Coordinates of C-alpha atoms in Angstrom, one line a residue:
M1 CA 11.8 45.1 29.1
A2 CA 9.5 42.3 28.2
K3 CA 9.1 39.3 30.1
E4 CA 9.5 35.5 28.7
K5 CA 7.3 32.9 29.7
S6 CA 7.0 29.5 29.1
V7 CA 4.3 27.0 28.5
Y8 CA 4.3 23.4 28.5
I9 CA 2.4 21.8 25.3
C10 CA 1.9 18.0 24.9
N11 CA 3.1 17.4 21.2
H12 CA 0.3 14.4 20.7
C13 CA -3.0 17.0 21.2
G14 CA -1.5 20.6 21.8
Y15 CA -3.4 20.3 25.3
Q16 CA -1.0 23.7 27.6
S17 CA -0.3 23.5 30.7
S18 CA 1.6 26.3 33.1
S19 CA 4.1 23.5 34.3
Y20 CA 5.3 20.2 33.4
L21 CA 3.2 17.0 33.6
G22 CA 4.1 13.5 33.1
K23 CA 0.7 12.7 31.7
C24 CA -1.0 14.7 29.5
P25 CA -4.8 14.8 30.9
E26 CA -6.1 15.3 27.5
C27 CA -4.8 12.3 25.7
E28 CA -3.3 10.6 28.3
S29 CA 0.0 10.1 26.8
W30 CA 3.3 10.1 28.5
G31 CA 5.9 12.2 28.3
S32 CA 4.7 14.1 25.3
F33 CA 4.9 17.6 27.1
E34 CA 7.7 20.7 25.9
Q35 CA 8.2 23.5 26.6
V36 CA 7.7 26.2 24.6
A37 CA 8.8 29.9 25.4
I38 CA 5.9 32.5 24.7
S39 CA 7.4 36.1 24.5
N40 CA 4.6 38.9 25.3
N41 CA 6.0 41.1 22.0
S42 CA 4.9 38.0 19.6
T43 CA 3.3 39.3 16.6
Q44 CA -0.7 38.3 17.3
K45 CA -2.9 37.5 14.9
K46 CA -5.8 41.1 14.7
T47 CA -9.6 39.6 14.7
T48 CA -11.4 41.9 12.4
K49 CA -15.0 42.4 13.9
T50 CA -17.9 42.2 11.2
N51 CA -21.3 42.6 12.1
S52 CA -22.4 39.8 9.3
K53 CA -22.7 36.4 10.9
S54 CA -23.8 33.1 9.3
Q55 CA -27.1 31.8 8.8
P56 CA -28.5 27.9 9.1
I57 CA -29.4 26.8 5.9
P58 CA -31.9 23.6 5.1
I59 CA -29.6 20.6 3.4
H60 CA -32.2 20.6 0.3
Q61 CA -31.0 23.8 -0.4
V62 CA -27.3 23.6 -0.8
I63 CA -25.8 23.5 -4.0
Y64 CA -23.3 20.8 -4.2
K65 CA -20.6 21.3 -6.8
Q66 CA -18.3 18.2 -8.2
E67 CA -14.6 18.8 -6.7
N68 CA -12.1 19.4 -10.2
R69 CA -9.0 16.7 -9.4
I70 CA -5.9 17.2 -10.6
D71 CA -4.7 13.3 -12.6
T72 CA -1.6 12.5 -11.1
F73 CA -0.6 10.1 -13.8
D74 CA 0.0 7.7 -11.0
K75 CA -3.0 5.1 -10.7
E76 CA -1.8 3.7 -7.4
L77 CA -1.6 7.9 -5.5
N78 CA -4.8 8.4 -8.0
R79 CA -6.8 5.5 -6.4
V80 CA -5.6 6.1 -2.6
L81 CA -6.7 9.8 -3.0
G82 CA -10.1 9.3 -4.2
G83 CA -9.7 10.3 -8.1
G84 CA -6.7 12.9 -8.0
L85 CA -5.9 16.3 -6.0
V86 CA -8.6 18.1 -5.3
L87 CA -7.9 22.2 -5.7
G88 CA -6.7 23.8 -2.7
S89 CA -6.6 20.9 -0.4
V90 CA -3.7 19.8 2.2
V91 CA -1.9 16.3 1.2
L92 CA 0.2 15.0 4.6
I93 CA 2.5 11.9 3.6
G94 CA 4.2 10.4 6.5
G95 CA 6.6 7.5 6.9
E96 CA 9.7 5.6 7.8
P97 CA 12.9 7.5 7.1
G98 CA 14.1 6.3 3.7
I99 CA 11.4 4.6 2.4
G100 CA 10.7 6.7 -0.8
K101 CA 8.3 9.2 0.3
S102 CA 10.6 11.8 -1.7
T103 CA 10.9 9.5 -4.5
L104 CA 7.4 9.1 -5.2
L105 CA 6.5 13.0 -4.7
L106 CA 9.5 13.9 -7.0
Q107 CA 8.3 10.6 -9.4
T108 CA 4.7 12.6 -9.4
A109 CA 6.1 16.6 -9.8
L110 CA 8.2 15.2 -12.7
S111 CA 4.8 13.5 -14.5
L112 CA 2.9 16.3 -14.2
N113 CA 5.0 17.7 -17.5
S114 CA 1.6 19.4 -18.6
S115 CA 1.5 21.7 -15.1
S116 CA 4.3 23.6 -13.3
V117 CA 5.2 22.0 -9.9
L118 CA 7.1 23.7 -7.2
Y119 CA 9.1 21.2 -5.3
V120 CA 10.2 23.3 -2.0
S121 CA 12.8 20.8 0.1
G122 CA 14.2 21.9 3.2
E123 CA 16.1 18.5 3.4
E124 CA 18.2 18.1 0.3
S125 CA 19.9 20.5 -2.0
P126 CA 18.5 21.2 -5.9
E127 CA 21.8 18.8 -6.8
Q128 CA 21.0 16.0 -4.6
I129 CA 17.4 16.2 -5.9
K130 CA 18.5 16.3 -9.7
L131 CA 20.6 13.0 -8.9
R132 CA 17.2 11.5 -8.0
Q133 CA 15.8 12.5 -11.4
V134 CA 18.7 11.7 -13.4
R135 CA 18.5 8.1 -12.2
M136 CA 14.2 8.1 -12.7
N137 CA 15.3 8.8 -16.4
I138 CA 12.1 11.6 -16.1
N139 CA 12.1 14.7 -17.4
S140 CA 10.3 17.8 -17.0
E141 CA 10.2 21.4 -18.2
K142 CA 7.8 22.5 -15.4
C143 CA 9.3 20.9 -12.2
L144 CA 10.9 24.0 -10.0
L145 CA 12.9 23.4 -7.2
L146 CA 13.8 25.6 -4.2
S147 CA 15.8 25.1 -1.2
E148 CA 14.1 26.8 1.4
N149 CA 13.3 26.3 5.0
N150 CA 11.4 30.0 6.0
V151 CA 7.7 29.4 5.1
E152 CA 7.0 33.3 4.3
N153 CA 9.8 33.0 1.8
I154 CA 7.7 29.9 0.1
I155 CA 4.4 30.9 -0.1
E156 CA 5.7 34.1 -1.7
T157 CA 7.2 32.1 -4.1
A158 CA 4.5 30.7 -5.1
Q159 CA 2.4 33.2 -5.0
N160 CA 4.9 34.6 -7.6
I161 CA 5.0 31.4 -9.8
N162 CA 1.2 30.4 -9.4
P163 CA 2.0 26.4 -9.8
S164 CA -0.7 24.0 -9.8
L165 CA 1.1 21.6 -7.5
L166 CA 3.4 22.5 -4.0
I167 CA 4.9 19.9 -2.5
V168 CA 6.9 21.0 0.9
D169 CA 9.5 18.1 1.8
S170 CA 9.5 18.8 5.0
I171 CA 7.0 20.6 7.6
Q172 CA 9.3 19.7 10.4
T173 CA 12.7 21.7 8.9
L174 CA 10.4 24.7 8.4
T175 CA 10.5 28.0 10.4
S176 CA 8.4 31.2 10.6
L177 CA 9.1 34.9 11.8
E178 CA 6.6 34.5 13.8
A179 CA 7.6 31.8 16.2
E180 CA 10.8 31.8 18.3
S181 CA 11.2 27.8 19.1
F182 CA 13.3 26.0 16.8
A183 CA 12.5 24.0 13.4
G184 CA 10.0 21.1 14.5
S185 CA 8.7 22.2 17.7
I186 CA 5.3 22.1 18.2
T187 CA 4.7 25.8 17.7
Q188 CA 6.8 26.3 14.7
I189 CA 4.7 22.9 12.8
R190 CA 1.6 24.9 14.0
I191 CA 2.4 28.0 12.4
C192 CA 4.0 27.3 9.2
A193 CA 1.2 24.7 8.2
D194 CA -1.4 27.0 9.4
K195 CA 0.4 29.6 6.5
L196 CA 0.4 26.7 4.0
I197 CA -3.3 25.9 4.8
D198 CA -4.6 29.7 4.6
Y199 CA -2.8 29.9 1.2
A200 CA -3.8 26.4 -0.2
K201 CA -7.8 27.5 0.2
S202 CA -7.4 31.3 -0.5
C203 CA -5.4 30.5 -4.1
R204 CA -6.9 26.9 -4.8
V205 CA -3.4 25.4 -5.3
P206 CA -3.1 21.7 -3.9
I207 CA 0.2 21.4 -1.0
I208 CA 1.6 17.9 -0.3
L209 CA 3.3 17.6 2.7
V210 CA 5.6 15.3 4.1
G211 CA 6.1 14.7 7.6
H212 CA 8.6 12.4 9.7
I213 CA 6.8 10.2 12.1
T214 CA 8.1 8.6 15.5
K215 CA 9.8 5.6 16.7
D216 CA 6.3 4.6 17.4
G217 CA 5.3 5.0 13.8
S218 CA 2.9 8.5 15.0
L219 CA 3.2 11.4 13.0
A220 CA 5.8 13.8 14.3
G221 CA 4.4 17.2 15.9
P222 CA 1.4 18.3 17.3
K223 CA -1.6 15.5 16.8
I224 CA -4.0 18.7 15.8
L225 CA -1.6 18.9 12.2
E226 CA -3.8 15.5 11.2
H227 CA -6.8 17.3 12.1
M228 CA -5.9 20.6 10.1
V229 CA -4.7 19.0 7.0
D230 CA -7.4 17.4 4.6
T231 CA -6.1 14.0 3.8
V232 CA -3.4 11.7 5.9
L233 CA -1.4 9.3 3.8
Q234 CA 1.1 6.4 5.3
F235 CA 3.7 5.3 3.2
E236 CA 5.1 1.5 5.1
G237 CA 6.8 -1.6 4.1
D238 CA 9.8 -3.3 5.1
K239 CA 12.8 -1.9 3.7
N240 CA 14.5 -4.9 2.9
Y241 CA 11.9 -6.2 0.4
G242 CA 10.9 -3.8 -2.9
Y243 CA 7.5 -3.2 -2.1
R244 CA 5.8 -0.7 -0.4
I245 CA 1.6 0.3 0.7
L246 CA 0.4 3.5 0.5
R247 CA -2.6 3.9 2.9
S248 CA -5.4 6.6 3.3
I249 CA -5.6 7.2 6.8
K250 CA -7.7 10.2 6.9
N251 CA -9.3 11.8 3.5
R252 CA -11.9 14.4 3.7
F253 CA -12.8 14.1 0.1
G254 CA -12.5 9.9 -0.7
S255 CA -12.7 6.6 0.8
T256 CA -9.9 5.4 3.9
N257 CA -10.8 1.8 2.6
E258 CA -7.8 2.3 -0.2
I259 CA -4.2 1.5 -0.4
G260 CA -1.7 1.6 -3.1
I261 CA 1.2 -0.8 -3.7
Y262 CA 4.3 0.4 -5.3
E263 CA 7.4 -1.6 -6.0
M264 CA 10.7 0.0 -5.8
T265 CA 13.1 -0.2 -8.4
S266 CA 16.7 1.5 -9.5
F267 CA 14.6 3.3 -11.5
G268 CA 11.8 4.8 -8.6
L269 CA 9.0 3.3 -7.7
K270 CA 6.6 1.3 -10.0
A271 CA 3.1 0.8 -9.6
V272 CA 1.4 -2.9 -8.7
E273 CA -1.5 -3.9 -10.9
N274 CA -1.6 -7.2 -9.7
P275 CA 0.1 -7.7 -5.8
S276 CA -1.0 -10.9 -5.7
Q277 CA 0.9 -12.8 -8.3
I278 CA 4.2 -10.9 -6.7
L279 CA 3.4 -11.4 -2.9
M280 CA 2.9 -15.2 -3.6
T281 CA 6.0 -17.3 -3.4
Q282 CA 6.5 -19.0 -6.9
R283 CA 7.3 -23.1 -5.8
D284 CA 6.5 -26.1 -8.0
E285 CA 6.6 -28.6 -4.7
N286 CA 4.0 -28.4 -1.6
L287 CA 5.4 -27.9 1.7
S288 CA 4.8 -27.9 5.0
G289 CA 3.9 -24.9 6.9
I290 CA 3.3 -22.9 4.5
S291 CA -0.7 -21.6 3.6
T292 CA -2.6 -18.9 1.5
C293 CA -5.0 -16.3 2.7
A294 CA -7.5 -14.3 0.5
T295 CA -6.8 -11.2 2.6
M296 CA -8.5 -7.6 2.1
E297 CA -6.4 -4.7 1.9
G298 CA -8.9 -1.5 2.1
R299 CA -11.1 -2.3 -0.8
R300 CA -8.6 -4.3 -2.8
S301 CA -8.7 -8.5 -2.8
L302 CA -4.8 -10.1 -2.5
L303 CA -3.4 -13.1 -2.0
I304 CA -0.9 -13.3 0.8
E305 CA 1.3 -16.4 1.6
T306 CA 1.6 -17.3 5.3
Q307 CA 4.9 -19.5 6.4
A308 CA 4.6 -20.4 9.9
L309 CA 7.5 -22.9 11.7
V310 CA 7.1 -25.5 14.8
S311 CA 9.8 -26.6 16.4
P312 CA 10.6 -28.3 19.6
S313 CA 12.4 -25.1 22.4
Y314 CA 15.1 -25.3 24.2
Y315 CA 14.6 -22.5 26.5
S316 CA 12.6 -22.1 29.6
S317 CA 10.4 -19.9 27.9
P318 CA 9.2 -21.0 24.4
Q319 CA 9.7 -18.3 21.8
R320 CA 7.1 -16.4 19.8
V321 CA 8.1 -14.6 16.4
S322 CA 6.1 -13.1 14.5
N323 CA 7.0 -10.8 11.1
G324 CA 4.3 -8.5 9.6
F325 CA 0.9 -10.6 12.1
D326 CA 0.1 -8.7 15.4
I327 CA 2.2 -11.1 18.1
R328 CA -0.7 -10.7 20.6
R329 CA -3.5 -11.9 18.2
L330 CA -0.9 -15.6 17.5
N331 CA -0.3 -16.2 21.3
M332 CA -4.4 -16.1 21.3
L333 CA -4.5 -18.3 18.4
L334 CA -2.0 -20.2 19.8
A335 CA -3.8 -20.4 23.1
V336 CA -7.3 -21.1 20.9
L337 CA -5.3 -24.3 19.4
E338 CA -3.9 -25.8 22.9
K339 CA -7.6 -25.1 24.5
K340 CA -9.9 -26.3 22.2
A341 CA -7.9 -28.5 19.3
G342 CA -5.5 -30.3 22.1
V343 CA -2.8 -29.1 19.9
K344 CA 0.6 -29.4 22.2
V345 CA 2.2 -26.0 21.5
S346 CA 3.0 -24.5 24.8
N347 CA 6.5 -25.8 24.8
K348 CA 7.6 -25.2 20.9
D349 CA 9.0 -22.5 19.8
V350 CA 6.4 -20.7 17.3
F351 CA 7.9 -18.8 14.1
L352 CA 5.3 -16.8 11.7
N353 CA 6.4 -14.6 8.5
I354 CA 3.9 -13.1 6.1
A355 CA 5.7 -13.3 3.0
G356 CA 6.6 -9.9 0.9
G357 CA 7.2 -8.0 3.8
I358 CA 4.0 -6.4 4.5
K359 CA 1.7 -6.0 7.5
V360 CA -1.9 -7.9 7.5
S361 CA -4.7 -6.6 9.8
D362 CA -7.4 -8.3 8.3
P363 CA -9.0 -11.2 10.8
A364 CA -9.6 -13.0 7.3
I365 CA -6.4 -13.8 7.9
D366 CA -6.6 -16.3 11.1
I367 CA -7.5 -19.4 10.3
S368 CA -4.4 -19.4 7.6
V369 CA -1.9 -18.8 10.0
V370 CA -4.1 -21.8 12.3
A371 CA -3.7 -23.5 9.0
S372 CA 0.6 -22.8 8.7
I373 CA 0.8 -24.1 12.2
L374 CA -1.0 -26.9 12.4
S375 CA 0.9 -28.2 9.0
S376 CA 4.4 -27.2 10.4
H377 CA 3.6 -28.9 13.7
Q378 CA 2.5 -32.3 12.4
D379 CA 5.0 -31.8 9.2
V380 CA 1.9 -32.6 6.9
Y381 CA 2.0 -30.3 3.6
I382 CA -1.1 -28.7 2.7
D383 CA -2.2 -28.6 -0.9
K384 CA -0.7 -25.3 -3.0
H385 CA -4.3 -24.8 -4.9
S386 CA -6.1 -24.0 -1.4
C387 CA -6.4 -20.9 0.1
F388 CA -8.4 -20.0 3.2
A389 CA -10.5 -16.8 4.6
A390 CA -11.8 -16.8 8.0
E391 CA -11.8 -15.5 11.6
V392 CA -10.9 -17.7 13.9
G393 CA -13.1 -17.2 17.5
L394 CA -11.9 -17.7 21.2
S395 CA -14.0 -21.1 21.6
G396 CA -12.4 -22.0 18.2
E397 CA -15.5 -21.4 16.1
I398 CA -14.6 -20.5 12.9
R399 CA -16.5 -17.2 12.1
P400 CA -17.5 -15.2 8.6
V401 CA -15.8 -12.5 6.7
P402 CA -16.9 -9.8 4.8
Y403 CA -16.2 -9.5 1.1
I404 CA -16.5 -13.6 0.6
D405 CA -17.1 -12.6 -3.7
R406 CA -14.3 -10.6 -4.0
R407 CA -11.7 -12.8 -2.2
I408 CA -13.1 -15.6 -3.8
K409 CA -13.0 -14.1 -7.6
E410 CA -9.3 -13.1 -6.7
A411 CA -8.5 -17.0 -5.6
E412 CA -10.2 -17.8 -9.2
N413 CA -7.6 -15.9 -11.0
M414 CA -5.1 -16.8 -9.5
G415 CA -6.1 -20.6 -10.2
F416 CA -6.9 -22.2 -7.0
K417 CA -8.6 -24.7 -6.6
K418 CA -10.9 -25.4 -3.4
I419 CA -11.0 -22.3 -0.6
Y420 CA -11.9 -22.5 3.3
L421 CA -14.5 -20.5 4.7
S422 CA -16.7 -20.4 7.6
K423 CA -20.0 -22.5 7.2
Y424 CA -21.9 -19.0 7.5
N425 CA -20.9 -17.5 4.8
K426 CA -22.4 -20.4 2.8
D427 CA -26.0 -18.0 2.2
V428 CA -24.3 -15.2 0.9
L429 CA -21.9 -17.1 -1.3
E430 CA -22.8 -17.0 -5.2
T431 CA -24.0 -20.3 -6.6
N432 CA -21.8 -19.8 -10.3
V433 CA -18.5 -20.2 -8.8
R434 CA -15.8 -21.9 -10.2
I435 CA -13.5 -23.1 -7.0
K436 CA -14.7 -25.3 -4.9
P437 CA -16.1 -23.7 -0.7
V438 CA -15.2 -26.0 2.4
Y439 CA -17.3 -24.7 4.9
L440 CA -15.6 -25.2 8.7
A441 CA -17.7 -24.7 12.1
N442 CA -14.9 -25.0 13.9
I443 CA -11.3 -26.0 14.3
S444 CA -11.8 -29.6 14.8
D445 CA -13.3 -29.4 11.0
L446 CA -10.2 -27.8 9.7
I447 CA -8.2 -30.1 11.3
N448 CA -10.1 -33.0 9.8
N449 CA -9.8 -31.5 6.2
I450 CA -5.8 -30.5 6.3
M451 CA -4.5 -32.8 8.2
V452 CA -5.0 -36.3 5.7

């Protein structure tokens, strides 16, 4: 009788060890090893030896052919993918539970009415998917539903149907006969993904895979899964708000500097063509603690409202709460204000919120955060027709940011009259702008201009 062996595999990078390790020596992650049983009778792939081998080719002799793409009839999805789905490509999309991944993909499948789509679900029954389709009120005769967990059966069905697009929801629910572990384990995910990728490349059928995420926001399963696929998309947003952002993390056929913005409605996801108008709070009066930042998400310019509240602290340790902005960077900006501008906030509670429930990592929002904090601290309002775009350094200097012309154009389109910039952006700024630029060298200049 064959004796079973077991190995320990890191679910982040796939590193194997004969014994359990607390810390992975490859990716240095803690508690990531999982025990996997390996049988000597397990099916192994046979390698075929051939006498032919590849020869090096001069790069100028390589013939480039434009990849054919499938139009998804979704402007935001096409933008993130780089123009549509490439034939034979494999796309992995991840996001929190209930964020709208299945809604987005079913909406895409129903929109391709001229092409056959095979929608495979290992989590929902066809009746549950039908209920979502009725809510969307989109009819399609080309969308086929399949409730199946076995990857071999899925590929066999796809080969018989020969669809134009295969959607699998989700990769963590699939199993293969070649592995004896449970669904969602490292071995099962790697084998199932490998089989689906082989089918996509050999039959030139694009595949979209849905991936679960862990509690820290990363895609569940081995890290090698993200290396195996062609494109990795992240669907994110706050479920308490109606807005979603589709962000490209990896794309072999396009840029990773593109995002798609959606609004969740009772009829499904709706593409947002003018996100600045939606993300900004509609108000008629000037209020303290509120400023507007001309930020960049990928290659799209957005105007986002920054809200701050500074109040006396009644605790031994003042509170620092941030929603949509890195709390560590907030603490850094507060330290700069205290040290370089003499603004006493060490004994104050500071609450910061980015309107719309989205997360912003663009450094250009620094000056808007500082302006909002100063406005709330002094209870002085900032003109609602002014916006900001600059980075704040540790020495209190106002640093320049890229794509300043796109930021100014968006601000002009939204009716803003003034924009605060770094003085080092003056040389790259176009002369024929309708908005008035105000150039700043340090935080003291900012205080002198807005605290009036």
